[in-house]
């Protein structure tokens, strides 16, 4: 604080005020960035090679980590229902609880958190490094809009890939739960599956997919935003990488709560 | 002090441009102009704002005050889209080459052709290989990636990328720094050739007086955010400004 | 000068550069696809692989939940997959999925049995003696609804109350009100 700055209560109030203004300004900047990014994503020209490449990097290459996470989550959920749920005969509804938990909540959220770690950080470091080495400036001098060439493909790929990954996670999560229920309570796989399919409503899955599209957008947005605002060379890129990961994870969980409470009222 | 040494209409003009980063005042009312079809060498010690001068002209950095005129038109406050369109006739070699890591050498060189001009990839590749030949790189580097090249090779790829679209205004930020004398000579010849035969206007940043004498019609010396000397290359040896003398003699006496 | 700390492979090189991840991606896709095909096969005609569906209608399904087990002689042979209401007759329609290995004679009886005062209920099937078995998708027509324990207790304690509604039932087999012996099992 510079000399002569107010101290005591007034100083505290001033600090809180500054922090609040800073927060509001940051939200404004992100919203502005998001708006321009969406506009670039939905209007031509598009760069199909970039979009395809991002689908590959964001979607396809995330399959292993999302698949493994989903399997273990489904299995652990079933195990918990078995060991904790016997207090009220819950093991008879193991397939239903696993299906509900995976489709509505755990599939979308865990796939999104995996991608926050894997993809948002990679996007921030790529774009941050491109900023630091003037590749973004170079692109502008080559008459190409970085927002269309770099940002839009990532937003498009993340927003569409994550629901598809979540669908895969839902399927594999059910398989994980089935495996455990077979081992623990000797529930026949076919009975497990019939219970799951008869019980699930399409909205259970759809609401999860809507959530994951929002999460995907958050991941793309945070990755690009922090990368684009990286300052101060390699260290700045490192900071941007962490910021992209942490902020997308926090925003995903916050958006999950908001969306779930909206869906609960429908 | 900053008289314009030629009568050709100005292709590019900086008018009282100021730029600061926090407390660091980099450009402090800079005035400079380059005549159409002329080649200007911008000299100055490291960190004096030469790169910033070019970036402000390109609109990659926003000036705090003053104006930049391209072909007599104020481009300081152009809309993003108009600015990108104006880049169609501009080529820029960045100090660090700024090649796209994720693209091969020929995709770098043909970037504008593929992504802005709508040229087919096949044709862009052919034209990129032609441009690479001009900077003395063979077709075998076309499919390599920037990370696989030496610094000097990257610089030459950056140069090829800058000249590939037949631009009328070229910026070279230290085009020969880090190159061996033979390649440096070839690059200098190329710049001279572009300016003489194609009628391009060129602004080159360099530390190397030999290069400057070879490529430039005019020379400007930047110091403390202002142009402190501006004259014909031939007058360099007769200049009495202490900093210019120090550059010519290679002795830093009397320069703070 | 490019960054030494981040190398981003070219678009064309992505698959080669991440060969292991690419292969794993195909494995994951294949696994999910096969499991989905298997699941849809099982659910589809309810019999290709080890399970088939049956329905049963009850006048009172009190407390029966999807997932509840179906037993014969106390051994689990299937589970309840859906509990719905027939909007015309107001009977509860219960879908159960049965283990393929267990074929049930067509005149068997299904009875909803409580697991305990606070527990859930399940369906106990008493096999009949008919020669032909129920086909997949068939209906167990002999059913016995749940016993309204509190109703029964009330009936015993205050016999002069207004006529207690006998447990309604869809079938003649259940016309006789469900008997107390059910409570004996508690
Ligand atoms: N993006 C930036 N942010 C902050 N300071 C900068 C930035 N770019 C350049 N500078 C500062 O401006 C001054 C001039 O830089 P530059 O134009 O690169 O010098 P040079 O004459 O060697 O090309 C330096 O002090 C540098 O630190
Ligand atoms: Mg510089």
XYZ file of C-alpha atoms and ligand atoms in Angstrom:
736
model
C 0.000 0.000 0.000
C 1.447 3.389 -0.922
C 2.323 5.931 1.739
C -0.599 7.886 3.152
C -3.105 5.166 2.317
C -5.861 4.967 4.906
C -5.282 2.406 7.615
C -7.507 0.706 10.167
C -11.188 0.204 9.434
C -11.232 2.535 6.448
C -8.231 0.758 4.993
C -9.951 -2.569 5.469
C -13.131 -1.329 3.820
C -11.061 0.083 0.970
C -9.287 -3.246 0.546
C -12.583 -5.137 0.471
C -13.956 -2.602 -1.982
C -10.947 -2.945 -4.233
C -11.142 -6.727 -4.134
C -14.854 -6.630 -4.948
C -14.297 -4.255 -7.844
C -11.461 -6.470 -9.038
C -13.712 -9.509 -8.892
C -16.498 -7.768 -10.786
C -14.012 -6.551 -13.380
C -12.649 -10.085 -13.791
C -16.169 -11.482 -14.271
C -16.797 -8.792 -16.858
C -13.601 -9.661 -18.689
C -14.405 -13.371 -18.727
C -17.974 -12.713 -19.882
C -16.719 -10.461 -22.653
C -14.179 -13.083 -23.703
C -16.894 -15.753 -23.648
C -19.260 -13.660 -25.746
C -16.644 -12.989 -28.413
C -15.579 -16.625 -28.341
C -19.151 -17.849 -28.843
C -19.630 -15.438 -31.710
C -16.489 -16.705 -33.383
C -17.612 -20.287 -32.806
C -21.056 -19.932 -34.377
C -20.234 -17.707 -37.359
C -18.021 -18.455 -40.374
C -15.236 -18.673 -41.315
C -14.409 -21.909 -39.535
C -11.134 -23.785 -39.641
C -12.171 -27.437 -39.999
C -8.676 -28.844 -39.557
C -8.304 -27.004 -36.268
C -11.734 -28.104 -35.076
C -11.017 -31.715 -35.998
C -7.630 -31.591 -34.322
C -9.224 -30.295 -31.134
C -11.879 -33.025 -31.192
C -9.004 -35.473 -31.391
C -7.037 -33.853 -28.561
C -9.960 -33.019 -26.280
C -12.338 -35.875 -26.983
C -10.682 -38.965 -28.308
C -7.467 -38.778 -26.325
C -9.480 -38.291 -23.122
C -11.286 -41.602 -23.559
C -8.819 -43.712 -21.531
C -8.801 -41.472 -18.467
C -12.563 -40.931 -18.558
C -13.239 -44.643 -19.100
C -11.038 -45.721 -16.202
C -12.498 -43.083 -13.890
C -16.022 -44.136 -14.766
C -15.321 -47.825 -14.172
C -13.833 -47.272 -10.743
C -16.544 -44.802 -9.790
C -19.324 -47.201 -10.707
C -17.563 -49.995 -8.833
C -16.896 -47.882 -5.735
C -20.466 -46.620 -5.714
C -21.799 -50.184 -5.779
C -19.374 -51.149 -3.017
C -20.558 -48.256 -0.875
C -24.184 -49.172 -1.370
C -23.327 -52.703 -0.318
C -21.327 -51.853 2.785
C -23.204 -48.746 3.891
C -26.625 -49.434 2.454
C -27.347 -52.731 4.238
C -28.679 -50.604 7.080
C -31.876 -50.212 5.070
C -31.825 -53.066 2.581
C -30.361 -50.771 -0.039
C -28.405 -53.548 -1.681
C -31.615 -54.652 -3.386
C -31.605 -51.366 -5.318
C -27.892 -51.345 -6.089
C -28.340 -51.178 -9.891
C -30.786 -48.313 -9.582
C -28.634 -46.242 -7.250
C -25.544 -46.803 -9.365
C -27.389 -45.856 -12.555
C -28.942 -42.772 -11.008
C -25.710 -41.606 -9.408
C -23.629 -42.132 -12.518
C -26.079 -40.712 -15.064
C -27.207 -37.651 -13.162
C -24.162 -36.654 -11.181
C -20.957 -38.629 -11.118
C -20.576 -39.298 -14.839
C -20.834 -35.650 -15.901
C -18.938 -34.205 -12.942
C -16.051 -36.670 -12.843
C -15.554 -36.660 -16.613
C -15.537 -32.867 -16.467
C -13.031 -32.764 -13.597
C -10.758 -35.167 -15.462
C -10.912 -32.878 -18.488
C -10.292 -29.815 -16.337
C -7.021 -31.418 -15.328
C -6.130 -32.794 -18.697
C -7.544 -30.341 -21.227
C -8.090 -26.916 -19.636
C -4.489 -26.886 -18.443
C -3.143 -28.039 -21.815
C -5.138 -25.338 -23.610
C -3.862 -22.654 -21.247
C -0.258 -23.745 -21.675
C -0.526 -23.995 -25.472
C -2.156 -20.622 -25.947
C -0.039 -19.044 -23.203
C 3.155 -20.278 -24.869
C 1.892 -18.994 -28.211
C 1.288 -15.586 -26.633
C 4.678 -15.552 -24.933
C 6.507 -16.396 -28.181
C 4.447 -13.901 -30.245
C 2.828 -16.657 -32.307
C -0.558 -15.053 -31.651
C 0.745 -11.689 -32.905
C 2.262 -13.418 -35.918
C -1.111 -14.955 -36.727
C -2.722 -11.514 -36.729
C -0.095 -10.197 -39.156
C -0.947 -13.163 -41.388
C -4.531 -11.849 -41.676
C -5.953 -14.652 -39.528
C -8.174 -14.080 -36.504
C -6.726 -15.988 -33.519
C -10.190 -16.018 -31.993
C -11.447 -18.083 -34.904
C -8.304 -20.110 -35.437
C -7.410 -20.863 -31.802
C -10.313 -20.112 -29.461
C -13.410 -21.157 -31.411
C -12.167 -24.680 -32.274
C -11.376 -25.328 -28.620
C -14.745 -24.060 -27.398
C -16.583 -26.111 -30.034
C -14.611 -29.285 -29.387
C -14.859 -29.070 -25.597
C -18.595 -28.304 -25.589
C -19.458 -31.192 -27.907
C -16.850 -33.734 -26.775
C -17.696 -33.716 -23.088
C -21.321 -34.902 -23.478
C -20.085 -37.701 -25.746
C -17.420 -38.658 -23.213
C -20.060 -38.539 -20.477
C -22.245 -40.953 -22.416
C -19.304 -43.358 -22.572
C -18.667 -42.771 -18.863
C -22.313 -43.592 -18.071
C -22.085 -46.896 -19.922
C -18.761 -47.890 -18.392
C -19.839 -46.768 -14.910
C -22.824 -49.124 -15.080
C -20.472 -51.901 -16.167
C -18.247 -51.195 -13.145
C -21.219 -51.323 -10.795
C -22.411 -54.541 -12.391
C -19.022 -56.171 -11.885
C -19.072 -55.371 -8.165
C -22.658 -56.467 -7.635
C -21.833 -59.757 -9.327
C -18.864 -60.252 -6.998
C -20.562 -59.127 -3.796
C -24.192 -60.153 -3.912
C -24.018 -62.520 -6.858
C -26.564 -60.485 -8.784
C -26.880 -61.892 -12.270
C -25.563 -59.391 -14.861
C -28.699 -59.667 -16.943
C -30.910 -58.858 -13.975
C -28.609 -55.961 -13.128
C -28.945 -54.597 -16.644
C -32.684 -55.052 -16.864
C -33.115 -53.263 -13.560
C -30.894 -50.455 -14.742
C -32.621 -49.978 -18.064
C -36.148 -50.319 -16.699
C -35.398 -47.877 -13.935
C -33.571 -45.115 -15.812
C -35.692 -42.393 -17.369
C -34.277 -40.709 -20.435
C -34.217 -37.435 -18.485
C -31.710 -38.914 -16.022
C -29.245 -39.302 -18.871
C -30.287 -36.164 -20.754
C -29.936 -33.883 -17.756
C -26.439 -35.262 -17.256
C -25.569 -34.571 -20.881
C -26.884 -30.997 -20.692
C -24.743 -30.470 -17.619
C -21.694 -31.858 -19.333
C -22.120 -29.578 -22.345
C -22.039 -26.631 -19.947
C -19.002 -28.118 -18.167
C -17.275 -28.611 -21.518
C -17.802 -24.978 -22.398
C -16.421 -23.936 -19.013
C -13.309 -26.044 -19.614
C -12.707 -24.579 -23.071
C -13.395 -21.066 -21.838
C -11.090 -21.235 -18.815
C -8.310 -22.900 -20.804
C -8.416 -20.273 -23.541
C -9.007 -17.301 -21.256
C -6.112 -18.017 -18.929
C -3.830 -18.932 -21.819
C -4.694 -15.736 -23.649
C -4.066 -13.647 -20.535
C -0.789 -15.312 -19.558
C 1.862 -12.713 -18.782
C 5.516 -12.894 -17.920
C 7.065 -15.672 -19.980
C 7.392 -19.281 -18.868
C 6.393 -18.592 -15.273
C 3.305 -16.755 -16.437
C 2.387 -19.726 -18.588
C 2.798 -22.008 -15.582
C 0.523 -19.789 -13.502
C -2.037 -19.685 -16.300
C -2.021 -23.476 -16.487
C -2.779 -23.829 -12.795
C -5.367 -21.063 -12.879
C -7.175 -22.700 -15.811
C -7.326 -26.026 -14.002
C -8.443 -24.680 -10.625
C -10.947 -22.155 -11.956
C -12.575 -24.638 -14.320
C -12.871 -27.227 -11.527
C -14.474 -24.719 -9.154
C -16.809 -23.369 -11.839
C -17.810 -26.907 -12.837
C -18.856 -27.759 -9.291
C -20.684 -24.451 -8.879
C -22.470 -24.864 -12.210
C -23.331 -28.432 -11.219
C -25.130 -27.225 -8.128
C -26.956 -24.467 -9.993
C -28.027 -26.742 -12.852
C -29.066 -29.543 -10.515
C -31.265 -27.193 -8.526
C -32.808 -25.835 -11.728
C -33.474 -29.360 -12.980
C -34.961 -30.349 -9.630
C -37.591 -27.645 -10.081
C -38.584 -28.647 -13.598
C 17.090 16.612 -35.998
C 14.449 14.484 -37.708
C 14.246 15.943 -41.169
C 12.782 13.637 -43.818
C 15.627 12.955 -46.202
C 13.552 12.147 -49.259
C 10.633 13.627 -51.096
C 8.713 10.432 -51.880
C 5.228 10.332 -50.294
C 5.341 8.600 -46.931
C 4.270 4.961 -46.947
C 4.282 4.841 -43.172
C 4.470 7.580 -40.619
C 4.666 7.716 -36.809
C 3.363 11.012 -35.402
C 4.312 11.853 -31.863
C 3.722 8.292 -30.687
C 3.939 7.582 -26.965
C 3.889 4.198 -25.277
C 4.579 3.243 -21.683
C 4.502 0.009 -19.696
C 3.655 1.000 -16.152
C 6.398 3.394 -15.095
C 8.595 2.423 -18.042
C 8.169 5.114 -20.680
C 9.337 3.365 -23.854
C 8.224 5.688 -26.665
C 8.178 9.368 -25.788
C 6.740 11.317 -28.723
C 8.363 9.385 -31.537
C 8.251 10.936 -35.019
C 9.409 8.928 -38.021
C 8.409 8.352 -41.620
C 9.383 5.978 -44.393
C 8.996 6.954 -48.046
C 7.276 4.648 -50.473
C 9.721 2.163 -51.958
C 12.444 3.125 -49.471
C 14.274 0.897 -47.057
C 14.760 2.204 -43.549
C 17.077 0.723 -40.960
C 16.110 1.425 -37.358
C 19.132 1.401 -35.069
C 19.329 1.665 -31.330
C 20.668 -0.016 -28.244
C 18.880 -3.047 -26.848
C 15.707 -2.344 -24.934
C 15.238 1.151 -26.384
C 11.879 0.309 -27.942
C 12.670 -0.638 -31.537
C 10.436 -3.716 -31.491
C 7.730 -1.722 -29.711
C 7.929 0.925 -32.463
C 7.118 -1.697 -35.098
C 4.403 -3.364 -33.032
C 2.663 -0.067 -32.479
C 2.715 0.547 -36.237
C 1.190 -2.902 -36.787
C -1.458 -2.328 -34.143
C -0.209 -5.317 -32.151
C 0.290 -2.841 -29.319
C -1.953 0.139 -28.736
C -0.136 3.458 -28.537
C -0.981 5.626 -25.531
C -0.866 8.750 -27.678
C -0.052 9.972 -31.161
C -0.971 8.396 -34.487
C 0.301 5.981 -37.094
C -0.475 6.724 -40.749
C -0.367 4.052 -43.430
C -0.538 5.445 -46.974
C -1.639 8.718 -45.422
C -4.564 7.114 -43.549
C -4.705 7.103 -39.763
C -4.709 3.416 -38.766
C -4.278 3.993 -35.031
C -7.894 3.281 -34.182
C -8.837 0.806 -36.875
C -11.406 -1.829 -36.053
C -9.840 -5.269 -35.572
C -11.334 -6.651 -38.764
C -10.200 -3.696 -40.892
C -6.756 -3.986 -39.412
C -6.515 -7.655 -40.314
C -7.596 -6.791 -43.847
C -4.876 -4.123 -44.031
C -2.338 -6.819 -43.130
C -2.920 -8.396 -46.534
C -0.165 -6.170 -47.908
C 2.152 -6.392 -44.907
C 4.830 -8.932 -44.012
C 6.500 -9.129 -40.623
C 9.500 -11.080 -39.414
C 9.430 -11.243 -35.608
C 12.570 -10.971 -33.532
C 12.039 -14.496 -32.203
C 10.730 -15.777 -35.558
C 7.404 -16.632 -33.838
C 6.882 -19.759 -35.900
C 3.810 -21.859 -35.097
C 5.127 -24.834 -33.131
C 2.225 -27.027 -34.097
C 2.641 -26.560 -37.841
C 5.294 -27.871 -40.195
C 7.702 -25.490 -41.897
C 5.756 -25.301 -45.134
C 2.455 -24.827 -43.270
C 4.090 -21.925 -41.452
C 5.302 -20.325 -44.645
C 2.000 -20.926 -46.435
C -0.127 -19.943 -43.427
C -1.542 -16.792 -44.959
C -2.183 -18.513 -48.283
C -4.096 -21.392 -46.684
C -5.964 -19.582 -43.935
C -6.624 -16.112 -45.308
C -6.339 -16.346 -49.089
C -8.110 -19.678 -49.551
C -5.307 -21.204 -51.588
C -5.380 -25.008 -51.820
C -2.907 -26.798 -49.583
C -1.137 -28.302 -52.583
C -0.531 -24.927 -54.198
C 0.363 -23.307 -50.889
C 2.974 -25.995 -50.377
C 4.538 -25.340 -53.785
C 4.672 -21.622 -53.155
C 6.059 -22.155 -49.670
C 8.877 -24.282 -51.093
C 9.655 -21.514 -53.603
C 9.802 -18.963 -50.780
C 12.041 -21.274 -48.753
C 14.460 -21.466 -51.673
C 14.732 -17.667 -51.559
C 16.020 -17.861 -47.983
C 18.365 -20.700 -48.957
C 16.389 -23.517 -47.390
C 15.915 -26.682 -49.429
C 12.617 -28.534 -49.875
C 13.781 -31.163 -47.351
C 13.009 -28.817 -44.441
C 9.435 -28.257 -45.642
C 7.985 -31.115 -43.628
C 10.035 -30.565 -40.497
C 8.689 -28.818 -37.401
C 10.097 -25.561 -35.980
C 11.400 -27.324 -32.867
C 13.646 -29.409 -35.135
C 15.381 -26.339 -36.613
C 18.290 -24.197 -35.390
C 17.620 -20.579 -34.401
C 19.098 -19.287 -37.660
C 16.969 -21.648 -39.730
C 13.861 -20.592 -37.823
C 14.694 -16.971 -38.579
C 14.917 -17.778 -42.277
C 11.606 -19.646 -42.220
C 10.092 -16.588 -40.537
C 11.529 -14.450 -43.320
C 10.070 -16.737 -45.987
C 6.706 -16.511 -44.236
C 6.900 -12.694 -44.247
C 7.585 -12.360 -47.980
C 5.389 -15.118 -49.376
C 2.243 -13.125 -50.039
C 3.871 -10.419 -52.221
C 3.478 -7.693 -49.584
C 4.144 -4.019 -50.259
C 5.340 -3.190 -46.737
C 7.837 -5.376 -44.897
C 9.058 -5.302 -41.313
C 12.182 -7.198 -40.317
C 13.002 -7.350 -36.618
C 16.706 -8.225 -36.500
C 16.675 -10.372 -39.659
C 20.350 -11.363 -39.546
C 21.002 -11.574 -35.804
C 22.400 -14.999 -35.012
C 23.160 -15.937 -38.618
C 26.566 -16.794 -40.079
C 28.013 -14.030 -42.319
C 27.324 -15.931 -45.546
C 23.648 -16.543 -44.819
C 23.354 -13.034 -43.385
C 24.717 -11.679 -46.660
C 22.180 -13.715 -48.597
C 19.339 -12.441 -46.421
C 20.496 -8.868 -46.868
C 20.601 -9.364 -50.628
C 17.104 -10.762 -50.500
C 15.821 -7.711 -48.625
C 17.523 -5.374 -51.085
C 16.080 -7.393 -53.952
C 12.548 -7.260 -52.536
C 12.742 -3.503 -52.090
C 14.435 -2.719 -55.418
C 12.700 -5.143 -57.757
C 9.232 -5.304 -56.220
C 9.034 -1.741 -55.033
C 8.370 -2.794 -51.450
C 8.840 -0.472 -48.534
C 10.939 -1.999 -45.766
C 11.615 -1.204 -42.123
C 14.436 -3.280 -40.650
C 15.708 -3.341 -37.103
C 19.370 -4.193 -36.882
C 22.431 -3.804 -34.682
C 24.775 -4.535 -37.512
C 26.056 -1.440 -39.306
C 27.409 -3.478 -42.226
C 23.932 -4.878 -42.805
C 22.367 -1.479 -42.322
C 24.594 0.136 -44.937
C 23.828 -2.701 -47.333
C 20.050 -2.820 -47.044
C 19.033 0.698 -46.096
C 18.484 3.909 -47.990
C 17.742 5.726 -44.761
C 18.852 5.183 -41.216
C 17.126 6.266 -38.004
C 18.577 6.060 -34.529
C 16.184 5.488 -31.629
C 17.180 6.470 -28.124
C 15.206 7.274 -24.990
C 11.905 6.961 -26.820
C 12.744 9.419 -29.594
C 14.441 9.393 -32.988
C 17.735 11.148 -32.259
C 19.176 10.956 -35.750
C 17.592 10.335 -39.133
C 19.434 10.600 -42.423
C 20.627 8.905 -45.572
C 22.770 5.827 -45.092
C 25.584 7.586 -46.942
C 25.653 10.357 -44.326
C 26.204 7.955 -41.460
C 29.961 8.465 -41.338
C 29.620 12.241 -41.186
C 26.989 12.288 -38.472
C 27.962 14.204 -35.366
C 25.450 12.727 -32.924
C 27.488 11.001 -30.198
C 25.372 7.844 -30.210
C 25.672 7.464 -33.981
C 29.430 8.051 -33.674
C 29.551 5.394 -30.996
C 27.750 2.957 -33.311
C 30.127 3.748 -36.168
C 33.315 3.534 -34.130
C 32.122 0.813 -31.797
C 33.246 2.857 -28.785
C 30.720 3.802 -26.121
C 32.551 6.919 -24.824
C 30.331 9.847 -24.097
C 27.075 7.864 -24.282
C 25.023 7.563 -21.119
C 13.372 -19.210 -31.077
C 10.567 -21.472 -30.035
C 9.676 -22.641 -26.593
C 11.731 -25.492 -25.280
C 9.237 -26.128 -22.506
C 6.170 -26.851 -24.590
C 6.203 -28.792 -27.803
C 2.841 -29.101 -29.407
C 2.752 -31.861 -31.972
C 1.261 -31.047 -35.339
C -2.314 -31.992 -36.094
C -1.174 -34.772 -38.405
C 1.199 -36.058 -35.777
C -1.260 -36.208 -32.915
C -2.250 -39.818 -33.441
C 1.341 -40.951 -33.910
C 2.659 -38.903 -31.013
C 0.023 -40.337 -28.691
C 0.022 -43.862 -30.003
C -0.636 -45.446 -26.634
C -3.503 -43.109 -25.795
C -4.952 -43.547 -29.266
C -4.966 -47.327 -28.913
C -6.463 -47.071 -25.430
C -9.103 -44.744 -26.832
C -10.154 -47.413 -29.303
C -10.158 -50.025 -26.536
C -12.423 -47.860 -24.371
C -14.768 -47.165 -27.279
C -14.903 -50.846 -28.176
C -15.578 -51.847 -24.580
C -18.372 -49.297 -24.175
C -19.858 -50.300 -27.523
C -19.811 -54.011 -26.732
C -21.261 -53.517 -23.273
C -24.002 -51.300 -24.663
C -24.822 -53.884 -27.336
C -24.932 -56.606 -24.676
C -27.135 -54.500 -22.405
C -29.557 -53.621 -25.176
C -29.637 -57.274 -26.210
C -30.534 -58.316 -22.685
C -33.157 -55.615 -22.311
C -34.494 -55.906 -25.832
C -36.297 -59.232 -26.091
C -35.710 -60.051 -22.464
C -34.333 -63.483 -23.062
C -31.399 -63.742 -25.384
C -28.997 -63.825 -22.474
C -30.038 -65.287 -19.212
C -33.104 -63.255 -18.244
C -36.733 -62.894 -19.247
C -39.550 -60.651 -18.190
C -42.918 -61.479 -16.603
C -45.723 -59.283 -15.366
C -48.148 -59.609 -12.537
C -51.055 -57.432 -11.446
C -51.829 -56.742 -7.823
C -54.591 -54.847 -6.127
C -52.150 -53.578 -3.524
C -48.432 -53.296 -4.156
C -47.746 -51.414 -0.906
C -44.046 -50.805 -0.434
C -42.846 -52.846 -3.384
C -39.933 -51.062 -5.082
C -38.109 -51.633 -8.350
C -35.103 -53.764 -7.574
C -36.907 -55.822 -4.952
C -36.074 -59.486 -5.194
C -38.219 -62.286 -6.534
C -37.852 -65.576 -4.696
C -38.951 -69.157 -5.025
C -38.675 -71.166 -1.826
C -36.734 -68.256 -0.363
C -34.066 -68.342 -3.078
C -33.592 -65.290 -5.258
C -34.542 -65.991 -8.869
C -35.147 -62.508 -10.204
C -36.033 -58.956 -9.351
C -38.717 -56.353 -9.785
C -37.841 -54.105 -12.702
C -40.795 -51.714 -12.748
C -43.846 -50.800 -10.699
C -46.568 -48.976 -12.630
C -50.296 -48.476 -12.469
C -52.843 -49.651 -15.024
C -54.843 -46.459 -15.555
C -58.029 -48.364 -16.441
C -58.261 -50.972 -13.725
C -56.149 -49.132 -11.122
C -54.261 -52.313 -10.501
C -50.551 -52.173 -9.804
C -48.621 -53.667 -12.719
C -45.352 -55.218 -11.636
C -42.674 -56.187 -14.138
C -40.168 -58.706 -12.943
C -37.079 -60.039 -14.640
C -36.426 -63.699 -14.074
C -33.322 -65.786 -14.324
C -33.451 -67.723 -17.598
C -32.530 -70.912 -15.793
C -35.740 -70.814 -13.743
C -38.880 -71.606 -15.723
C -42.152 -71.087 -13.878
C -45.278 -73.229 -14.431
C -48.150 -71.231 -15.890
C -50.409 -71.662 -12.850
C -47.875 -70.376 -10.313
C -48.904 -67.814 -7.714
C -47.086 -64.537 -7.007
C -47.388 -63.054 -3.572
C -46.059 -59.790 -2.203
C -44.361 -60.506 1.082
C -43.043 -58.026 3.588
C -39.410 -58.368 4.693
C -40.154 -56.890 8.079
C -42.068 -54.060 9.712
C -39.685 -51.424 8.454
C -38.097 -53.338 5.626
C -39.059 -53.477 1.996
C -41.178 -56.137 0.393
C -40.392 -58.770 -2.149
C -42.293 -61.136 -4.401
C -42.463 -64.784 -3.497
C -43.553 -67.142 -6.250
C -45.232 -70.379 -5.322
C -44.793 -72.731 -8.303
C -47.930 -74.397 -9.581
C -48.268 -77.834 -11.047
C -49.140 -77.105 -14.671
C -47.153 -78.851 -17.398
C -46.570 -75.712 -19.461
C -44.312 -72.864 -18.340
C -44.904 -69.143 -18.586
C -43.371 -67.673 -21.729
C -41.125 -64.599 -21.671
C -43.329 -61.543 -21.373
C -46.148 -63.664 -19.968
C -48.327 -62.821 -16.983
C -48.587 -64.547 -13.658
C -52.332 -64.459 -13.314
C -52.601 -65.831 -9.790
C -51.557 -63.079 -7.457
C -51.912 -62.197 -3.848
C -51.466 -58.577 -2.842
C -49.631 -57.244 0.119
C -51.114 -57.576 3.539
C -52.009 -54.294 5.128
C -50.444 -55.077 8.496
C -51.783 -52.054 10.266
C -55.216 -52.624 8.831
C -55.145 -56.154 10.148
C -53.917 -55.095 13.545
C -56.657 -52.485 13.703
C -59.209 -55.101 12.756
C -58.089 -57.387 15.581
C -57.932 -54.645 18.177
C -61.180 -52.866 17.277
C -63.418 -55.393 15.608
C -66.496 -53.084 15.787
C -65.071 -50.485 13.444
C -66.721 -49.882 10.133
C -66.265 -52.764 7.746
C -62.581 -52.990 7.042
C -61.860 -53.033 3.354
C -60.686 -56.478 2.462
C -57.466 -56.429 0.547
C -58.621 -56.024 -2.994
C -57.248 -58.445 -5.441
C -57.332 -58.928 -9.123
C -57.817 -62.635 -9.189
C -60.156 -65.223 -7.807
C -57.227 -66.917 -6.133
C -56.865 -63.949 -3.860
C -60.565 -63.592 -3.050
C -59.970 -65.133 0.314
C -58.531 -62.316 2.369
C -54.859 -62.632 2.925
C -54.376 -64.592 6.059
C -52.537 -63.866 9.249
C -49.925 -66.592 8.823
C -47.995 -64.041 6.860
C -47.356 -62.298 10.144
C -46.000 -65.437 11.588
C -42.973 -65.019 9.437
C -42.099 -61.672 10.982
N 4.684 -6.514 -23.508
C 5.499 -5.751 -22.757
N 5.195 -5.546 -21.465
C 6.006 -4.781 -20.693
N 7.131 -4.214 -21.115
C 7.492 -4.386 -22.394
C 6.702 -5.173 -23.278
N 7.305 -5.182 -24.484
C 8.423 -4.428 -24.358
N 8.528 -3.958 -23.115
C 9.599 -3.087 -22.626
O 9.784 -2.065 -23.565
C 11.150 -1.780 -23.704
C 11.549 -1.843 -25.161
O 11.454 -3.172 -25.626
P 11.830 -3.559 -27.120
O 11.077 -2.699 -28.044
O 11.635 -5.009 -27.250
O 13.386 -3.235 -27.202
P 14.338 -3.380 -28.457
O 14.718 -2.004 -28.820
O 15.530 -4.149 -27.967
O 13.592 -4.094 -29.502
C 11.916 -2.742 -22.835
O 12.280 -2.074 -21.647
C 10.913 -3.820 -22.530
O 11.119 -4.315 -21.253
Mg 13.670 -5.996 -30.160
